[in-house]
Amino acid sequence: MKAVPKVNTGGLYIEDTIVDDTFNGVVPFYMEIEPQPPADPDEAEQETDPEDEQPEETPEPEIAGYIVGVTVTPGLFMPRFDITAWEAYQDDLQEVESDYRQAYDEWQAQPEEERGEPPAYVAPEMPDLWIEGLTPEEIEEITRPQPQEPTELELLAAVVEGIQQQNTQLQEVVVSSGEELSAVKTASAEQQVTLSALGSEQVKQDLSTLDLKQQNNVIGAELVKKDISILDLYMQNQVLGQMLAALELKILANNGTGGESNV
């Protein structure tokens, strides 16, 4: 047993079917005939007269396709068996066989000593009976690269790649945040140093101010002392002035009387 192709009436490949190993021709297969439902006996008796009844004609079977004993040519997208070429090839075979039989009969009719070599049978070359059933445009359409559905492994790889990209982005964000935090810490430390320096300068200024205040207080006390000394000298001067005035009056008095002074 072997598998041979079945084709429809147009020659297009349908499927394989199992046949005997010796099968090598092309034979039709037929469509199944649906059985007619039996007629009602009572209605049949009323409608027809038994004498007028005619035997039912069996419908001729309709060809559904062909079983082909010729191997399908590989590389065809939609194999189509050229039934017309097959029939023409059969006509050529019959013609060649007829010519051969006639030549053989003529050879055989000759006297045996005059026959010579018998005629040779040369079968005609079989044409390419399987042809492409699609047009070039249809072949171009079906051979155009189509987007393939990703496999489970490819989908998983895409998910892993997405996670890796997210992880890389997160790492970049963390590094960037760390750099920003480090910059903030550095700025804060610089500000602390500046504030500390300003604080030290302020303390120095405060100490200088306090020292000046203390010096001012000391100078003020010295000024007070000087003022008191000046006031004391002024009072002493007044006392001396009064004493001089008294002496001058006394001298004048003595001179006016002509007496000698007791001083």
Short mmCIF file of C-alpha atoms in Angstrom, two decimals:
data_model
loop_
_atom_site.label_atom_id
_atom_site.label_comp_id
_atom_site.label_asym_id
_atom_site.label_seq_id
_atom_site.Cartn_x
_atom_site.Cartn_y
_atom_site.Cartn_z
CA MET A 1 0.00 0.00 0.00
CA LYS A 2 1.10 3.53 -0.68
CA ALA A 3 -0.19 7.09 -0.28
CA VAL A 4 -1.12 9.04 -3.40
CA PRO A 5 -2.66 12.52 -3.71
CA LYS A 6 -6.34 13.30 -4.22
CA VAL A 7 -7.29 16.41 -6.17
CA ASN A 8 -10.54 18.22 -6.85
CA THR A 9 -12.03 18.65 -10.31
CA GLY A 10 -9.78 21.66 -10.85
CA GLY A 11 -6.68 19.60 -10.06
CA LEU A 12 -5.89 21.28 -6.70
CA TYR A 13 -4.41 18.99 -4.07
CA ILE A 14 -6.84 17.95 -1.32
CA GLU A 15 -5.19 15.17 0.69
CA ASP A 16 -3.44 11.83 0.43
CA THR A 17 -5.25 8.53 0.17
CA ILE A 18 -4.04 4.95 0.48
CA VAL A 19 -4.03 2.76 -2.66
CA ASP A 20 -2.46 -0.45 -3.85
CA ASP A 21 1.26 -0.42 -4.68
CA THR A 22 0.53 -1.17 -8.34
CA PHE A 23 -1.65 1.90 -8.83
CA ASN A 24 -0.05 4.40 -11.23
CA GLY A 25 -2.81 6.10 -13.20
CA VAL A 26 -5.42 8.76 -12.69
CA VAL A 27 -8.94 7.70 -11.80
CA PRO A 28 -11.95 9.76 -10.75
CA PHE A 29 -13.78 9.46 -7.48
CA TYR A 30 -17.41 10.43 -7.15
CA MET A 31 -19.64 12.37 -4.83
CA GLU A 32 -21.85 10.34 -2.56
CA ILE A 33 -25.46 10.15 -3.65
CA GLU A 34 -27.87 10.99 -0.88
CA PRO A 35 -30.65 8.39 -0.68
CA GLN A 36 -34.14 9.69 -1.35
CA PRO A 37 -36.65 9.24 1.48
CA PRO A 38 -39.21 6.53 0.77
CA ALA A 39 -42.54 7.78 -0.54
CA ASP A 40 -45.77 7.33 1.44
CA PRO A 41 -47.53 4.27 -0.05
CA ASP A 42 -51.01 5.82 0.39
CA GLU A 43 -50.05 9.04 -1.41
CA ALA A 44 -48.31 7.08 -4.15
CA GLU A 45 -51.45 5.05 -4.82
CA GLN A 46 -53.60 8.21 -4.98
CA GLU A 47 -51.25 10.22 -7.21
CA THR A 48 -50.17 7.55 -9.71
CA ASP A 49 -51.77 4.69 -11.51
CA PRO A 50 -49.77 1.47 -11.24
CA GLU A 51 -50.01 1.09 -14.99
CA ASP A 52 -48.40 4.54 -15.49
CA GLU A 53 -45.52 3.95 -13.10
CA GLN A 54 -42.07 4.20 -14.68
CA PRO A 55 -38.95 2.71 -13.13
CA GLU A 56 -36.94 5.32 -11.27
CA GLU A 57 -33.80 6.36 -13.10
CA THR A 58 -30.57 6.10 -11.15
CA PRO A 59 -28.83 9.51 -11.29
CA GLU A 60 -25.40 9.49 -12.82
CA PRO A 61 -22.66 9.92 -10.24
CA GLU A 62 -20.94 13.28 -10.27
CA ILE A 63 -17.17 13.39 -10.35
CA ALA A 64 -15.78 14.97 -7.18
CA GLY A 65 -12.11 14.76 -8.11
CA TYR A 66 -9.30 12.41 -9.07
CA ILE A 67 -6.92 10.01 -7.43
CA VAL A 68 -3.52 10.65 -8.98
CA GLY A 69 -0.78 8.06 -9.18
CA VAL A 70 1.85 10.63 -10.13
CA THR A 71 4.17 11.83 -7.39
CA VAL A 72 3.75 15.49 -6.43
CA THR A 73 6.61 17.71 -7.58
CA PRO A 74 8.34 19.11 -4.47
CA GLY A 75 8.63 22.85 -3.85
CA LEU A 76 5.10 23.82 -4.87
CA PHE A 77 3.10 26.06 -2.53
CA MET A 78 -0.27 24.77 -3.73
CA PRO A 79 0.19 21.74 -6.01
CA ARG A 80 -2.25 21.51 -8.91
CA PHE A 81 -2.46 18.50 -11.18
CA ASP A 82 -2.78 19.53 -14.83
CA ILE A 83 -5.60 17.25 -15.91
CA THR A 84 -5.63 18.66 -19.45
CA ALA A 85 -1.91 17.90 -19.85
CA TRP A 86 -2.52 14.42 -18.45
CA GLU A 87 -5.27 13.74 -20.98
CA ALA A 88 -3.06 15.04 -23.79
CA TYR A 89 -0.26 12.77 -22.56
CA GLN A 90 -2.63 9.81 -22.60
CA ASP A 91 -3.59 10.64 -26.18
CA ASP A 92 0.12 10.72 -27.09
CA LEU A 93 0.61 7.36 -25.40
CA GLN A 94 -2.23 5.80 -27.30
CA GLU A 95 -0.92 7.20 -30.57
CA VAL A 96 2.60 5.93 -29.91
CA GLU A 97 1.31 2.53 -28.82
CA SER A 98 -0.88 2.35 -31.91
CA ASP A 99 2.05 3.20 -34.15
CA TYR A 100 4.18 0.66 -32.34
CA ARG A 101 1.61 -2.10 -32.70
CA GLN A 102 1.20 -1.33 -36.39
CA ALA A 103 4.98 -1.34 -36.90
CA TYR A 104 5.29 -4.56 -34.95
CA ASP A 105 2.54 -6.22 -36.89
CA GLU A 106 4.22 -5.17 -40.14
CA TRP A 107 7.55 -6.47 -38.88
CA GLN A 108 6.01 -9.73 -37.82
CA ALA A 109 4.26 -10.14 -41.21
CA GLN A 110 7.58 -10.11 -43.02
CA PRO A 111 9.43 -13.35 -43.74
CA GLU A 112 11.55 -14.30 -40.79
CA GLU A 113 14.78 -14.03 -42.77
CA GLU A 114 13.86 -10.47 -43.83
CA ARG A 115 12.62 -9.12 -40.54
CA GLY A 116 15.76 -7.79 -39.02
CA GLU A 117 15.50 -6.11 -35.64
CA PRO A 118 11.98 -5.66 -34.26
CA PRO A 119 10.71 -2.12 -33.84
CA ALA A 120 11.43 -0.57 -30.43
CA TYR A 121 8.73 1.00 -28.32
CA VAL A 122 9.66 4.50 -27.19
CA ALA A 123 7.14 6.07 -24.84
CA PRO A 124 6.63 9.81 -25.08
CA GLU A 125 8.25 11.89 -22.35
CA MET A 126 5.86 12.70 -19.55
CA PRO A 127 5.38 16.45 -19.15
CA ASP A 128 5.40 18.29 -15.83
CA LEU A 129 1.91 17.39 -14.69
CA TRP A 130 2.14 19.05 -11.25
CA ILE A 131 2.18 22.83 -11.53
CA GLU A 132 1.85 25.75 -9.13
CA GLY A 133 -1.73 26.49 -8.17
CA LEU A 134 -1.01 29.97 -6.82
CA THR A 135 -0.38 33.16 -8.76
CA PRO A 136 2.94 35.01 -8.33
CA GLU A 137 1.09 37.69 -6.36
CA GLU A 138 -0.36 35.09 -3.99
CA ILE A 139 3.06 33.48 -3.56
CA GLU A 140 4.59 36.87 -2.80
CA GLU A 141 1.89 37.50 -0.22
CA ILE A 142 2.33 34.21 1.63
CA THR A 143 6.13 34.35 1.46
CA ARG A 144 6.27 37.88 2.85
CA PRO A 145 7.88 37.82 6.31
CA GLN A 146 5.13 37.74 8.88
CA PRO A 147 5.48 38.90 12.48
CA GLN A 148 5.97 35.83 14.59
CA GLU A 149 4.35 35.35 17.94
CA PRO A 150 7.06 35.44 20.62
CA THR A 151 7.78 32.18 22.38
CA GLU A 152 7.44 31.74 26.15
CA LEU A 153 11.23 31.93 26.44
CA GLU A 154 11.32 35.19 24.46
CA LEU A 155 8.50 36.63 26.60
CA LEU A 156 10.37 35.62 29.75
CA ALA A 157 13.58 37.15 28.39
CA ALA A 158 11.71 40.38 27.65
CA VAL A 159 10.34 40.45 31.22
CA VAL A 160 13.82 39.83 32.65
CA GLU A 161 15.27 42.57 30.43
CA GLY A 162 12.56 44.98 31.61
CA ILE A 163 13.33 44.16 35.25
CA GLN A 164 17.05 44.67 34.62
CA GLN A 165 16.37 48.04 33.01
CA GLN A 166 14.20 49.06 35.97
CA ASN A 167 16.92 47.90 38.36
CA THR A 168 19.53 49.91 36.42
CA GLN A 169 17.30 52.99 36.53
CA LEU A 170 16.76 52.53 40.27
CA GLN A 171 20.52 52.20 40.81
CA GLU A 172 21.06 55.40 38.83
CA VAL A 173 18.43 57.16 40.96
CA VAL A 174 20.06 55.86 44.16
CA VAL A 175 23.52 56.99 43.01
CA SER A 176 22.14 60.37 41.98
CA SER A 177 20.34 60.72 45.31
CA GLY A 178 23.55 59.75 47.15
CA GLU A 179 25.51 62.38 45.24
CA GLU A 180 22.86 64.99 45.99
CA LEU A 181 22.85 63.99 49.67
CA SER A 182 26.65 64.15 49.76
CA ALA A 183 26.53 67.61 48.18
CA VAL A 184 23.95 68.72 50.74
CA LYS A 185 26.11 67.35 53.56
CA THR A 186 29.16 69.13 52.15
CA ALA A 187 27.21 72.39 51.87
CA SER A 188 25.88 71.92 55.40
CA ALA A 189 29.41 71.31 56.71
CA GLU A 190 30.65 74.42 54.92
CA GLN A 191 27.78 76.39 56.36
CA GLN A 192 28.60 75.07 59.82
CA VAL A 193 32.24 76.07 59.36
CA THR A 194 31.13 79.51 58.18
CA LEU A 195 28.71 79.86 61.09
CA SER A 196 31.42 78.70 63.46
CA ALA A 197 33.82 81.24 61.98
CA LEU A 198 31.17 83.95 62.20
CA GLY A 199 30.47 82.89 65.76
CA SER A 200 34.14 83.15 66.62
CA GLU A 201 34.34 86.57 65.00
CA GLN A 202 31.21 87.61 66.89
CA VAL A 203 32.70 86.40 70.15
CA LYS A 204 35.86 88.34 69.35
CA GLN A 205 33.79 91.41 68.56
CA ASP A 206 31.80 90.95 71.75
CA LEU A 207 35.02 90.57 73.75
CA SER A 208 36.49 93.63 72.07
CA THR A 209 33.35 95.58 72.82
CA LEU A 210 33.40 94.41 76.43
CA ASP A 211 37.07 95.35 76.71
CA LEU A 212 36.34 98.77 75.25
CA LYS A 213 33.47 99.17 77.66
CA GLN A 214 35.74 98.25 80.53
CA GLN A 215 38.41 100.65 79.24
CA ASN A 216 35.75 103.30 78.84
CA ASN A 217 34.65 102.70 82.40
CA VAL A 218 38.25 103.01 83.61
CA ILE A 219 38.77 106.20 81.60
CA GLY A 220 35.48 107.52 82.95
CA ALA A 221 36.62 106.81 86.47
CA GLU A 222 39.92 108.54 85.79
CA LEU A 223 38.04 111.50 84.33
CA VAL A 224 35.91 111.65 87.43
CA LYS A 225 39.03 111.62 89.52
CA LYS A 226 40.51 114.38 87.39
CA ASP A 227 37.32 116.37 87.68
CA ILE A 228 37.38 115.97 91.43
CA SER A 229 41.05 116.98 91.53
CA ILE A 230 40.31 120.01 89.34
CA LEU A 231 37.37 120.91 91.55
CA ASP A 232 39.55 120.55 94.61
CA LEU A 233 42.21 122.71 93.04
CA TYR A 234 39.57 125.23 92.07
CA MET A 235 38.33 125.37 95.66
CA GLN A 236 41.85 125.65 96.92
CA ASN A 237 42.43 128.45 94.41
CA GLN A 238 39.38 130.26 95.73
CA VAL A 239 40.59 129.86 99.29
CA LEU A 240 44.00 131.16 98.32
CA GLY A 241 42.38 134.03 96.48
CA GLN A 242 40.39 134.94 99.53
CA MET A 243 43.49 134.71 101.67
CA LEU A 244 45.39 136.97 99.22
CA ALA A 245 42.55 139.47 99.22
CA ALA A 246 42.56 139.52 103.01
CA LEU A 247 46.29 140.09 103.06
CA GLU A 248 46.05 142.88 100.55
CA LEU A 249 43.36 144.60 102.65
CA LYS A 250 45.46 144.22 105.69
CA ILE A 251 48.49 145.70 103.91
CA LEU A 252 46.43 148.60 102.71
CA ALA A 253 45.16 149.20 106.18
CA ASN A 254 48.59 149.27 107.62
CA ASN A 255 49.88 151.64 105.01
CA GLY A 256 47.02 154.04 105.61
CA THR A 257 47.71 154.39 109.27
CA GLY A 258 51.42 154.85 108.78
CA GLY A 259 52.23 152.26 111.20
CA GLU A 260 54.64 149.46 110.76
CA SER A 261 53.42 146.26 109.78
CA ASN A 262 53.48 143.41 112.21
CA VAL A 263 53.92 140.90 109.54
#
